[in-house]
Amino acid sequence: MNDSPLQVLTLPTSPYPDQRPGTSGLWKKVHVFQSKKNYLHNFIQCIFSSIDLRDRQGSTMVVGGDGRYFNSTAIQVIVQMAAANGVGRVVIGQNGIMSTPAVSCLIRKIKAIGGIILTASHNPGGPDGDFGIKFNTANGGPAPEAVTSKVFQMSRIIEEYAICPELRVDLGTIGKQSFDLENKFKPFTVEIVDPVESYANSLRNIFDFAVLKELLSGDNHIQIRLDGMHGVIGPYVKKILCEELGSPANSAINCVPLENFGGCHPDPNLTYAADLVETMKSGQYDFGAAFDGDGDRNMILGKHGFFVTPSDSVAVIAANIFCIPYFQHTGVRGFARSMPTSAALDMVARATKIQLYETATGWKFFGSLMDAGRLSLCGEESFGTGSDYIREKDGLWAVLAWLSILAVRRQSVEDIMTDHWRTYGRNYYTRFDYEEVDLDAAVEMMLDLELMVSDKAFIGQVFTVGEKKYQVEAADNFEYSDPVDGTISRNQGLRILFKGGSRIIFRLSGTDSFGATVRLYIDSYEKDINKLFQDPQVALAELVTIALQLSQIHERTERTGRRGPSVIT
């Protein structure tokens, strides 16, 4: 313990107008945090101020990050400000490293008041890259809209912040560090912990590690290839998959976390994990996976590079959910997907008579259902899958879920997927992103589309492309009413639903200084067993043609559309 009490200062500051947190927190370029005076301090103070002082005093908070550039600098500031704002203990992953799922897990395990996660997820890192700050509440999940709105309102009027500028933490040494502060009766404590161990303990209670060890290192073991993409997940893969479950050390690649992710884009999809895809095409490996910067997203591959869409991945896990011991004990309360995600999960829910929830986009909506005991498994088209043991999506959990299914069924990834399609039908799926679109043009196009689909005459309309006919069964501007608290989230995207289960969705997903982003989702359902193995581009072409005709999106946005990360399959 330090000899003399550390000074607690209250310093003046000025507000910024652009600190509105999104569903994944506040993301900006690194240089914004570095060059704008008190930009970091302001936002952190507003997080602390959003928590009632009585709850904050003497409380415990968890802090971790994906290891990107500026991570350690920000953690020192957060600790200094936590001490000055009455927090009693801060628990931090060694070297500031802790995956987003592990932070959620630890918040719940030690009953912390919340946690601060330093990540910009799958966005690039480094001095010219992105940096992000996300606040998770006591349930371990992303702060709900009421909290993020409060933080934003405070950020617009903030006049001062509290800090202990002389407090310095050794992030590299596991153990407790105590600090005496001026006018504080109890010392402030920082605890540096192994970022993997608590999380790994939870996974041991969910999966049968003996069965998985036999799969990965027994007499008839499979060969796997896991790409950490130089994000936070590397130490978790090495410790759990290699050291504990026996997969060879060389099955884990790019597993050293780097501040700039090795100059790569830590986004687990066919574009940015192309090296893994090429390696898998060789046929040397039976199973492959990639993870994003903070470890909450995943991509699943089979032998010869067979790609499993995120929408299909959660559906397969649902159909084989009792291959996972956790669900044998807890039962299954419900399934959920975000609205733009393909309806593959719906088919499993219907067949198993398990409740399905179609939510607005954002993991916090799943968390609300989980807290109410209504949801066990969920997923989204942007490579997120998770369960109710934490309140975040979890890339490594999804990989262990798939390996559990492989261990029980003793089939290849491709055979499991094709059996699934034969049983439930196939949802051919793709997404197109129209980025940096003029905001006025994007809004006008969406308004015109809404007028079209809300016209009663639109229902029943038949669109003919080639020999195929599509009849509109329903259309709306999707709004989600939370069955737990009744909160309504409006304007979540325009849906056109056709008889037979196919869908077209248009969504204005966000705006920034470069313009707006419009996303077009195509979800084509096919149950004819003779059409389950078409070229996906052929299967989707008709609906794509209808979507382009209805929206005139190329002409109105002056963009051709970039195929999104979930790609055609």
Coordinates of C-alpha atoms in Angstrom, one line a residue:
M1 CA 0.0 0.0 0.0
N2 CA 1.3 3.5 -0.8
D3 CA 2.4 5.6 2.2
S4 CA 0.7 8.9 1.6
P5 CA -3.0 9.3 0.6
L6 CA -3.6 10.1 -3.1
Q7 CA -5.2 13.4 -4.0
V8 CA -8.7 13.4 -5.5
L9 CA -9.3 16.2 -7.9
T10 CA -12.3 17.7 -9.5
L11 CA -11.3 19.4 -12.8
P12 CA -13.3 21.6 -15.2
T13 CA -14.1 20.4 -18.7
S14 CA -16.3 21.2 -21.6
P15 CA -18.9 19.0 -23.3
Y16 CA -18.8 17.4 -26.8
P17 CA -21.9 17.0 -28.9
D18 CA -21.0 13.6 -30.5
Q19 CA -20.8 11.2 -27.6
R20 CA -24.0 9.3 -28.2
P21 CA -23.3 5.6 -27.5
G22 CA -24.6 3.1 -30.0
T23 CA -25.7 -0.5 -29.3
S24 CA -22.0 -1.4 -29.0
G25 CA -20.9 1.7 -27.1
L26 CA -19.0 4.8 -28.3
W27 CA -16.7 4.1 -31.3
K28 CA -14.4 6.7 -32.7
K29 CA -11.0 6.9 -34.4
V30 CA -8.1 6.7 -32.0
H31 CA -7.0 10.2 -32.8
V32 CA -10.3 11.6 -31.6
F33 CA -9.6 10.2 -28.1
Q34 CA -6.0 11.4 -28.2
S35 CA -6.4 14.9 -29.7
K36 CA -9.6 16.2 -28.2
K37 CA -9.0 17.4 -24.7
N38 CA -10.8 15.3 -22.0
Y39 CA -12.7 13.4 -24.7
L40 CA -12.1 10.1 -22.9
H41 CA -12.4 11.6 -19.4
N42 CA -15.8 13.2 -20.3
F43 CA -17.4 9.9 -21.5
I44 CA -16.0 7.9 -18.5
Q45 CA -17.3 10.4 -16.1
C46 CA -20.7 10.3 -17.6
I47 CA -20.7 6.5 -17.3
F48 CA -20.0 6.8 -13.6
S49 CA -22.4 9.6 -13.1
S50 CA -25.2 7.5 -14.7
I51 CA -24.9 5.2 -11.7
D52 CA -26.7 6.3 -8.5
L53 CA -24.1 7.5 -6.0
R54 CA -25.5 5.2 -3.3
D55 CA -25.0 2.2 -5.7
R56 CA -21.6 3.4 -6.8
Q57 CA -20.0 3.8 -3.3
G58 CA -17.7 0.9 -2.5
S59 CA -18.9 -1.1 -5.5
T60 CA -17.0 -3.5 -7.7
M61 CA -16.4 -2.9 -11.5
V62 CA -14.8 -5.0 -14.1
V63 CA -12.5 -3.5 -16.8
G64 CA -11.1 -5.3 -19.8
G65 CA -10.3 -4.8 -23.5
D66 CA -9.3 -6.5 -26.7
G67 CA -5.7 -5.2 -26.5
R68 CA -6.0 -2.7 -29.3
Y69 CA -3.9 0.4 -29.5
F70 CA -4.7 2.9 -26.7
N71 CA -6.2 0.1 -24.5
S72 CA -3.6 0.4 -21.6
T73 CA -3.7 4.2 -21.6
A74 CA -7.4 4.3 -21.3
I75 CA -7.4 1.7 -18.5
Q76 CA -5.1 3.9 -16.4
V77 CA -7.5 6.8 -16.8
I78 CA -10.6 4.6 -16.0
V79 CA -9.0 3.3 -12.8
Q80 CA -8.0 6.9 -11.7
M81 CA -11.6 8.0 -12.3
A82 CA -13.2 5.0 -10.7
A83 CA -11.3 5.6 -7.5
A84 CA -12.3 9.3 -7.5
N85 CA -16.0 8.4 -8.1
G86 CA -16.3 6.2 -5.1
V87 CA -15.9 2.7 -6.7
G88 CA -14.3 0.5 -4.1
R89 CA -12.7 -2.2 -6.3
V90 CA -11.8 -2.6 -10.0
V91 CA -11.1 -6.1 -11.4
I92 CA -8.9 -6.0 -14.5
G93 CA -7.7 -8.7 -16.9
Q94 CA -3.9 -9.1 -16.8
N95 CA -2.3 -6.6 -19.2
G96 CA -5.7 -5.1 -19.7
I97 CA -6.8 -8.1 -21.8
M98 CA -10.2 -9.7 -21.4
S99 CA -12.7 -10.8 -24.0
T100 CA -16.2 -9.3 -24.1
P101 CA -17.8 -12.7 -23.2
A102 CA -15.3 -13.1 -20.3
V103 CA -16.1 -9.6 -19.0
S104 CA -19.8 -10.5 -19.0
C105 CA -19.1 -13.7 -17.3
L106 CA -17.0 -12.1 -14.6
I107 CA -19.5 -9.3 -13.9
R108 CA -22.1 -11.9 -13.2
K109 CA -19.9 -14.2 -11.2
I110 CA -18.6 -11.6 -8.8
K111 CA -21.8 -9.6 -8.7
A112 CA -20.1 -6.4 -10.0
I113 CA -22.1 -3.3 -10.5
G114 CA -21.0 -3.3 -14.2
G115 CA -18.1 -3.3 -16.4
I116 CA -16.3 -1.2 -19.0
I117 CA -15.1 -2.9 -22.2
L118 CA -12.5 -1.3 -24.4
T119 CA -13.1 -2.5 -27.9
A120 CA -14.3 -1.5 -31.4
S121 CA -15.1 -5.2 -32.0
H122 CA -14.3 -6.2 -35.5
N123 CA -13.0 -2.8 -36.7
P124 CA -9.3 -2.3 -37.4
G125 CA -6.9 -1.2 -34.6
G126 CA -3.6 0.7 -34.4
P127 CA -2.9 4.5 -34.3
D128 CA -5.0 5.0 -37.4
G129 CA -7.7 2.6 -36.4
D130 CA -10.7 2.6 -34.2
F131 CA -11.2 2.6 -30.4
G132 CA -14.4 2.0 -28.5
I133 CA -15.8 2.2 -24.9
K134 CA -18.8 0.0 -23.9
F135 CA -20.6 0.0 -20.6
N136 CA -22.2 -3.3 -19.4
T137 CA -24.6 -3.3 -16.5
A138 CA -24.9 -5.6 -13.5
N139 CA -26.6 -8.4 -15.6
G140 CA -23.4 -8.6 -17.7
G141 CA -25.0 -7.3 -20.8
P142 CA -24.8 -4.1 -22.8
A143 CA -26.4 -1.1 -21.1
P144 CA -30.0 -0.7 -22.1
E145 CA -31.2 2.4 -24.0
A146 CA -32.4 4.1 -20.9
V147 CA -28.8 4.1 -19.5
T148 CA -27.1 5.0 -22.8
S149 CA -29.5 7.9 -23.3
K150 CA -28.7 9.1 -19.8
V151 CA -25.0 8.9 -20.5
F152 CA -25.5 10.9 -23.7
Q153 CA -27.6 13.6 -22.1
M154 CA -24.9 14.0 -19.4
S155 CA -22.2 14.2 -22.0
R156 CA -23.9 17.3 -23.5
I157 CA -23.8 19.3 -20.3
I158 CA -20.8 17.9 -18.3
E159 CA -18.8 20.6 -16.6
E160 CA -16.3 18.7 -14.4
Y161 CA -14.9 15.3 -13.8
A162 CA -13.2 13.6 -10.8
I163 CA -9.9 11.9 -11.0
C164 CA -6.9 10.6 -8.9
P165 CA -4.1 11.6 -11.4
E166 CA -1.3 10.2 -9.3
L167 CA -2.7 6.7 -9.1
R168 CA -0.8 4.2 -11.3
V169 CA -1.7 0.5 -11.7
D170 CA 0.7 -2.3 -12.6
L171 CA -1.4 -4.2 -15.2
G172 CA 1.1 -7.0 -15.7
T173 CA 1.2 -8.5 -12.2
I174 CA -1.6 -10.8 -11.0
G175 CA -2.8 -9.9 -7.5
K176 CA -4.2 -7.0 -5.4
Q177 CA -3.0 -3.5 -5.3
S178 CA -4.4 -1.1 -2.6
F179 CA -4.3 2.7 -2.6
D180 CA -5.2 5.2 0.2
L181 CA -7.1 8.2 -1.0
E182 CA -7.7 11.6 0.5
N183 CA -10.9 11.7 2.6
K184 CA -11.7 8.0 2.0
F185 CA -12.1 5.7 5.0
K186 CA -11.4 2.5 3.1
P187 CA -8.5 1.9 0.6
F188 CA -9.3 1.6 -3.1
T189 CA -8.4 -1.8 -4.5
V190 CA -7.4 -3.0 -7.9
E191 CA -7.3 -6.7 -8.6
I192 CA -5.4 -8.0 -11.6
V193 CA -6.7 -11.4 -12.6
D194 CA -6.0 -14.2 -15.1
P195 CA -8.4 -13.2 -17.9
V196 CA -9.1 -16.8 -19.0
E197 CA -9.6 -18.8 -15.8
S198 CA -13.0 -17.6 -14.5
Y199 CA -14.5 -17.8 -18.0
A200 CA -12.9 -21.3 -18.6
N201 CA -14.5 -22.5 -15.4
S202 CA -17.9 -21.5 -16.7
L203 CA -17.3 -23.4 -20.0
R204 CA -16.3 -26.5 -18.0
N205 CA -19.7 -26.5 -16.4
I206 CA -21.5 -26.1 -19.8
F207 CA -19.7 -28.6 -22.0
D208 CA -18.3 -32.1 -21.4
F209 CA -14.6 -31.4 -21.6
A210 CA -13.8 -35.2 -21.5
V211 CA -15.8 -35.8 -24.6
L212 CA -14.3 -32.8 -26.4
K213 CA -10.8 -33.9 -25.4
E214 CA -11.4 -37.3 -27.0
L215 CA -12.7 -35.5 -30.1
L216 CA -9.6 -33.3 -30.4
S217 CA -6.8 -35.6 -29.1
G218 CA -8.1 -39.1 -28.9
D219 CA -7.3 -42.1 -31.1
N220 CA -9.7 -41.0 -33.9
H221 CA -9.4 -37.2 -33.3
I222 CA -10.3 -34.6 -35.9
Q223 CA -8.0 -31.9 -37.2
I224 CA -9.0 -28.3 -36.4
R225 CA -7.7 -24.9 -37.4
L226 CA -8.6 -21.8 -35.3
D227 CA -7.7 -18.3 -36.3
G228 CA -7.5 -15.7 -33.5
M229 CA -7.0 -12.9 -36.0
H230 CA -4.5 -11.4 -33.4
G231 CA -7.5 -10.4 -31.3
V232 CA -8.2 -11.0 -27.6
I233 CA -9.3 -14.6 -28.1
G234 CA -5.8 -16.0 -28.7
P235 CA -4.9 -16.7 -25.0
Y236 CA -8.4 -18.4 -24.6
V237 CA -7.9 -20.7 -27.6
K238 CA -4.4 -21.7 -26.4
K239 CA -5.4 -22.3 -22.8
I240 CA -8.7 -24.1 -23.4
L241 CA -8.5 -25.8 -26.8
C242 CA -4.8 -26.6 -26.9
E243 CA -3.5 -27.0 -23.4
E244 CA -6.7 -28.4 -21.8
L245 CA -8.5 -30.2 -24.6
G246 CA -5.3 -31.4 -26.4
S247 CA -5.5 -29.8 -29.8
P248 CA -2.0 -29.4 -31.2
A249 CA -0.4 -26.0 -30.6
N250 CA -0.1 -25.4 -34.4
S251 CA -3.9 -25.7 -34.8
A252 CA -4.2 -22.2 -33.3
I253 CA -2.9 -19.4 -35.6
N254 CA -2.7 -15.6 -35.1
C255 CA -3.3 -16.1 -31.4
V256 CA -1.0 -13.4 -30.0
P257 CA -3.1 -10.3 -29.3
L258 CA -1.6 -7.3 -31.1
E259 CA -2.4 -3.6 -30.8
N260 CA -3.0 -3.3 -34.6
F261 CA -4.2 -7.0 -35.1
G262 CA -1.2 -7.6 -37.3
G263 CA -2.4 -4.9 -39.7
C264 CA -5.4 -7.0 -40.5
H265 CA -9.2 -6.5 -40.1
P266 CA -10.3 -8.7 -37.2
D267 CA -13.6 -9.6 -38.7
P268 CA -14.4 -13.3 -39.0
N269 CA -15.9 -13.6 -42.5
L270 CA -15.0 -15.0 -45.9
T271 CA -13.3 -11.7 -46.9
Y272 CA -11.1 -10.9 -43.9
A273 CA -10.4 -14.5 -42.9
A274 CA -9.5 -15.5 -46.4
D275 CA -6.2 -17.1 -45.4
L276 CA -8.1 -19.5 -43.1
V277 CA -10.6 -20.2 -45.9
E278 CA -7.8 -21.1 -48.3
T279 CA -6.2 -23.3 -45.8
M280 CA -9.4 -25.1 -45.1
K281 CA -9.9 -25.7 -48.9
S282 CA -6.9 -28.0 -48.8
G283 CA -8.9 -30.7 -47.0
Q284 CA -6.2 -31.0 -44.3
Y285 CA -8.6 -29.9 -41.6
D286 CA -12.1 -31.1 -40.6
F287 CA -13.2 -28.0 -38.7
G288 CA -12.2 -24.3 -38.8
A289 CA -13.2 -21.2 -37.0
A290 CA -12.2 -17.5 -36.8
F291 CA -12.9 -14.9 -34.2
D292 CA -13.2 -11.1 -34.1
G293 CA -11.2 -8.5 -32.1
D294 CA -13.0 -8.9 -28.8
G295 CA -13.9 -12.5 -29.1
D296 CA -17.7 -12.3 -29.3
R297 CA -18.1 -13.2 -33.0
N298 CA -17.3 -16.4 -34.9
M299 CA -17.2 -18.0 -38.3
I300 CA -17.6 -21.7 -38.7
L301 CA -16.0 -23.7 -41.6
G302 CA -16.0 -27.4 -42.5
K303 CA -13.6 -29.5 -44.5
H304 CA -12.7 -28.1 -48.0
G305 CA -13.8 -24.6 -46.8
F306 CA -17.5 -25.5 -46.4
F307 CA -19.0 -22.3 -45.1
V308 CA -21.8 -22.2 -42.5
T309 CA -23.8 -19.0 -42.4
P310 CA -24.3 -17.4 -39.0
S311 CA -28.1 -17.9 -39.5
D312 CA -27.6 -21.6 -40.2
S313 CA -25.1 -22.0 -37.4
V314 CA -27.6 -21.0 -34.6
A315 CA -30.3 -23.1 -36.3
V316 CA -28.0 -26.2 -36.2
I317 CA -27.1 -25.6 -32.6
A318 CA -30.8 -25.3 -31.8
A319 CA -31.6 -28.5 -33.6
N320 CA -28.8 -30.4 -31.7
I321 CA -29.0 -28.4 -28.4
F322 CA -29.1 -31.5 -26.2
C323 CA -25.6 -32.4 -27.4
I324 CA -24.6 -29.7 -24.9
P325 CA -24.8 -31.0 -21.2
Y326 CA -25.8 -27.5 -19.9
F327 CA -29.2 -27.7 -21.7
Q328 CA -29.8 -31.3 -20.6
H329 CA -29.8 -29.8 -17.0
T330 CA -31.6 -26.5 -17.6
G331 CA -34.0 -27.4 -20.4
V332 CA -34.7 -25.0 -23.3
R333 CA -36.7 -21.9 -22.5
G334 CA -36.8 -20.3 -25.9
F335 CA -34.9 -19.3 -29.1
A336 CA -34.4 -15.8 -30.5
R337 CA -33.0 -14.1 -33.6
S338 CA -32.7 -10.5 -34.7
M339 CA -35.2 -9.6 -37.4
P340 CA -32.8 -9.4 -40.3
T341 CA -31.3 -12.8 -39.5
S342 CA -32.6 -15.6 -41.8
A343 CA -35.6 -17.6 -40.6
A344 CA -33.7 -20.9 -40.4
L345 CA -34.1 -20.8 -36.6
D346 CA -37.8 -20.4 -36.9
M347 CA -38.1 -23.8 -38.7
V348 CA -36.4 -25.5 -35.8
A349 CA -38.5 -23.7 -33.2
R350 CA -41.7 -24.7 -35.1
A351 CA -40.7 -28.4 -35.3
T352 CA -39.6 -28.6 -31.7
K353 CA -42.5 -26.4 -30.4
I354 CA -40.1 -24.1 -28.6
Q355 CA -41.0 -20.4 -28.3
L356 CA -39.2 -18.2 -30.9
Y357 CA -38.7 -14.4 -30.5
E358 CA -37.9 -12.1 -33.4
T359 CA -36.2 -9.1 -31.9
A360 CA -34.9 -5.7 -32.9
T361 CA -31.2 -5.6 -33.7
G362 CA -29.0 -5.4 -30.6
W363 CA -27.9 -8.0 -28.1
K364 CA -29.5 -6.1 -25.3
F365 CA -32.9 -7.3 -26.5
F366 CA -31.8 -10.9 -26.0
G367 CA -30.5 -10.0 -22.6
S368 CA -33.9 -8.8 -21.5
L369 CA -35.5 -12.1 -22.4
M370 CA -32.8 -14.0 -20.7
D371 CA -33.1 -12.0 -17.5
A372 CA -36.8 -12.9 -17.5
G373 CA -36.1 -16.6 -17.9
R374 CA -37.6 -16.8 -21.4
L375 CA -34.5 -17.4 -23.6
S376 CA -31.8 -20.1 -23.9
L377 CA -30.2 -19.7 -27.3
C378 CA -30.0 -16.8 -29.8
G379 CA -28.1 -15.5 -32.8
E380 CA -27.8 -12.8 -35.4
E381 CA -26.7 -12.7 -39.1
S382 CA -23.6 -10.7 -38.3
F383 CA -21.7 -13.7 -36.9
G384 CA -23.0 -13.6 -33.3
T385 CA -24.2 -16.6 -31.3
G386 CA -24.8 -17.1 -27.6
S387 CA -26.7 -18.6 -24.7
D388 CA -28.1 -17.5 -21.4
Y389 CA -25.1 -18.3 -19.2
I390 CA -23.9 -14.7 -20.0
R391 CA -25.4 -11.6 -21.6
E392 CA -23.1 -11.3 -24.6
K393 CA -22.6 -13.2 -27.8
D394 CA -19.7 -15.6 -27.5
G395 CA -17.5 -16.8 -30.3
L396 CA -15.7 -19.5 -28.3
W397 CA -18.9 -20.8 -26.8
A398 CA -20.3 -21.3 -30.4
V399 CA -17.1 -23.2 -31.4
L400 CA -17.4 -25.5 -28.4
A401 CA -21.1 -26.0 -29.2
W402 CA -20.3 -27.1 -32.7
L403 CA -17.5 -29.4 -31.5
S404 CA -19.9 -30.9 -29.0
I405 CA -22.3 -31.7 -31.9
L406 CA -19.5 -33.2 -34.0
A407 CA -18.5 -35.4 -31.0
V408 CA -22.0 -36.8 -30.6
R409 CA -23.0 -37.1 -34.2
R410 CA -19.6 -38.2 -35.6
Q411 CA -20.4 -36.6 -38.9
S412 CA -18.6 -33.8 -40.9
V413 CA -19.8 -30.2 -40.7
E414 CA -21.1 -30.5 -44.3
D415 CA -23.0 -33.7 -43.6
I416 CA -24.6 -32.2 -40.5
M417 CA -25.6 -29.1 -42.5
T418 CA -27.0 -31.0 -45.4
D419 CA -29.0 -33.3 -43.0
H420 CA -30.4 -30.2 -41.4
W421 CA -31.5 -28.7 -44.7
R422 CA -33.2 -32.0 -45.7
T423 CA -35.1 -31.9 -42.3
Y424 CA -36.0 -28.3 -42.0
G425 CA -35.6 -26.8 -45.5
R426 CA -32.9 -24.3 -46.5
N427 CA -32.8 -20.6 -46.2
Y428 CA -30.6 -19.2 -48.9
Y429 CA -29.4 -15.9 -47.6
T430 CA -27.4 -12.8 -48.4
R431 CA -26.9 -9.2 -47.4
F432 CA -25.9 -6.1 -49.5
D433 CA -24.4 -3.0 -47.8
Y434 CA -24.9 0.4 -49.5
E435 CA -22.4 2.6 -47.6
E436 CA -21.7 6.3 -47.5
V437 CA -25.0 7.0 -49.1
D438 CA -26.4 10.6 -49.1
L439 CA -28.6 10.7 -46.0
D440 CA -31.4 12.6 -47.7
A441 CA -31.5 10.2 -50.6
A442 CA -31.5 7.2 -48.3
V443 CA -34.3 8.6 -46.1
E444 CA -36.4 9.5 -49.2
M445 CA -36.0 6.0 -50.7
M446 CA -37.0 4.4 -47.4
L447 CA -40.0 6.6 -47.0
D448 CA -41.2 5.9 -50.6
L449 CA -40.7 2.1 -49.9
E450 CA -42.7 2.4 -46.7
L451 CA -45.6 4.1 -48.5
M452 CA -45.5 1.3 -51.1
V453 CA -45.5 -1.6 -48.7
S454 CA -48.1 0.0 -46.3
D455 CA -50.6 0.3 -49.1
K456 CA -53.3 -2.4 -48.6
A457 CA -53.2 -3.1 -52.4
F458 CA -49.6 -4.3 -52.0
I459 CA -50.7 -7.4 -50.0
G460 CA -51.4 -10.2 -52.4
Q461 CA -49.4 -8.7 -55.2
V462 CA -47.6 -11.3 -57.3
F463 CA -44.1 -10.8 -58.7
T464 CA -43.0 -13.0 -61.5
V465 CA -39.3 -13.6 -62.4
G466 CA -38.7 -16.2 -65.0
E467 CA -40.9 -19.2 -64.1
K468 CA -41.1 -18.3 -60.4
K469 CA -43.9 -16.4 -58.8
Y470 CA -43.7 -14.7 -55.4
Q471 CA -47.0 -13.5 -53.7
V472 CA -46.8 -10.9 -50.9
E473 CA -48.3 -12.3 -47.7
A474 CA -47.5 -9.4 -45.4
A475 CA -45.4 -6.2 -45.3
D476 CA -44.6 -3.7 -42.6
N477 CA -42.1 -1.4 -40.9
F478 CA -41.0 -3.8 -38.2
E479 CA -41.4 -2.7 -34.6
Y480 CA -40.4 -4.8 -31.6
S481 CA -42.5 -4.9 -28.5
D482 CA -40.4 -6.3 -25.6
P483 CA -42.6 -9.0 -24.0
V484 CA -40.9 -8.4 -20.7
D485 CA -41.2 -4.7 -20.1
G486 CA -43.4 -3.6 -23.0
T487 CA -40.8 -1.2 -24.5
I488 CA -41.4 -0.6 -28.2
S489 CA -38.5 -0.2 -30.7
R490 CA -39.9 1.3 -33.9
N491 CA -38.6 1.7 -37.4
Q492 CA -36.4 -1.4 -37.3
G493 CA -36.6 -2.1 -41.0
L494 CA -39.1 -2.6 -43.9
R495 CA -40.1 -6.3 -44.3
I496 CA -41.8 -7.9 -47.3
L497 CA -42.9 -11.4 -46.5
F498 CA -43.9 -13.8 -49.3
K499 CA -46.0 -16.9 -49.1
G500 CA -43.8 -19.9 -48.6
G501 CA -41.4 -18.2 -46.2
S502 CA -39.1 -16.0 -48.3
R503 CA -38.4 -12.4 -47.2
I504 CA -36.9 -9.1 -48.5
I505 CA -35.8 -6.6 -45.9
F506 CA -34.5 -3.0 -46.2
R507 CA -32.9 -1.3 -43.3
L508 CA -31.4 2.1 -42.7
S509 CA -28.8 0.9 -40.2
G510 CA -26.9 4.0 -39.2
T511 CA -25.4 7.3 -40.2
D512 CA -22.0 8.9 -39.6
S513 CA -19.9 11.7 -41.0
F514 CA -19.5 9.9 -44.3
G515 CA -23.2 9.4 -44.8
A516 CA -25.8 6.7 -44.3
T517 CA -25.7 2.9 -44.7
V518 CA -28.6 1.0 -46.2
R519 CA -28.7 -2.7 -45.9
L520 CA -30.7 -5.1 -48.1
Y521 CA -31.3 -8.6 -46.8
I522 CA -32.5 -11.5 -49.0
D523 CA -33.9 -14.6 -47.3
S524 CA -35.1 -17.3 -49.8
Y525 CA -36.7 -20.3 -48.2
E526 CA -36.6 -23.6 -50.1
K527 CA -38.1 -26.9 -48.9
D528 CA -38.1 -28.8 -52.2
I529 CA -35.5 -31.5 -51.6
N530 CA -34.5 -31.3 -55.2
K531 CA -33.6 -27.6 -54.9
L532 CA -31.6 -27.7 -51.6
F533 CA -28.2 -27.8 -53.3
Q534 CA -28.5 -25.1 -55.9
D535 CA -25.9 -22.5 -56.6
P536 CA -26.8 -19.9 -54.0
Q537 CA -26.5 -17.1 -56.5
V538 CA -29.0 -18.8 -58.7
A539 CA -31.4 -19.5 -55.8
L540 CA -31.3 -15.9 -54.7
A541 CA -31.3 -14.1 -58.1
E542 CA -35.0 -13.8 -58.4
L543 CA -35.6 -12.2 -55.1
V544 CA -32.6 -9.9 -55.7
T545 CA -34.2 -8.8 -59.0
I546 CA -37.5 -8.1 -57.2
A547 CA -35.8 -6.1 -54.5
L548 CA -33.9 -4.0 -57.0
Q549 CA -37.0 -3.3 -59.0
L550 CA -39.1 -2.3 -56.0
S551 CA -36.4 0.0 -54.5
Q552 CA -34.4 1.3 -57.5
I553 CA -31.7 1.3 -54.9
H554 CA -28.8 1.5 -57.3
E555 CA -30.2 4.5 -59.0
R556 CA -31.3 6.3 -55.9
T557 CA -28.2 5.7 -53.8
E558 CA -25.7 5.8 -56.7
R559 CA -24.2 2.7 -55.1
T560 CA -24.0 -0.8 -56.4
G561 CA -23.9 -2.4 -53.0
R562 CA -21.1 -4.4 -51.3
R563 CA -22.0 -7.9 -50.4
G564 CA -22.2 -8.0 -46.6
P565 CA -20.2 -10.2 -44.3
S566 CA -22.8 -13.0 -44.2
V567 CA -22.4 -13.4 -48.0
I568 CA -24.4 -15.5 -50.3
T569 CA -24.9 -19.1 -49.2

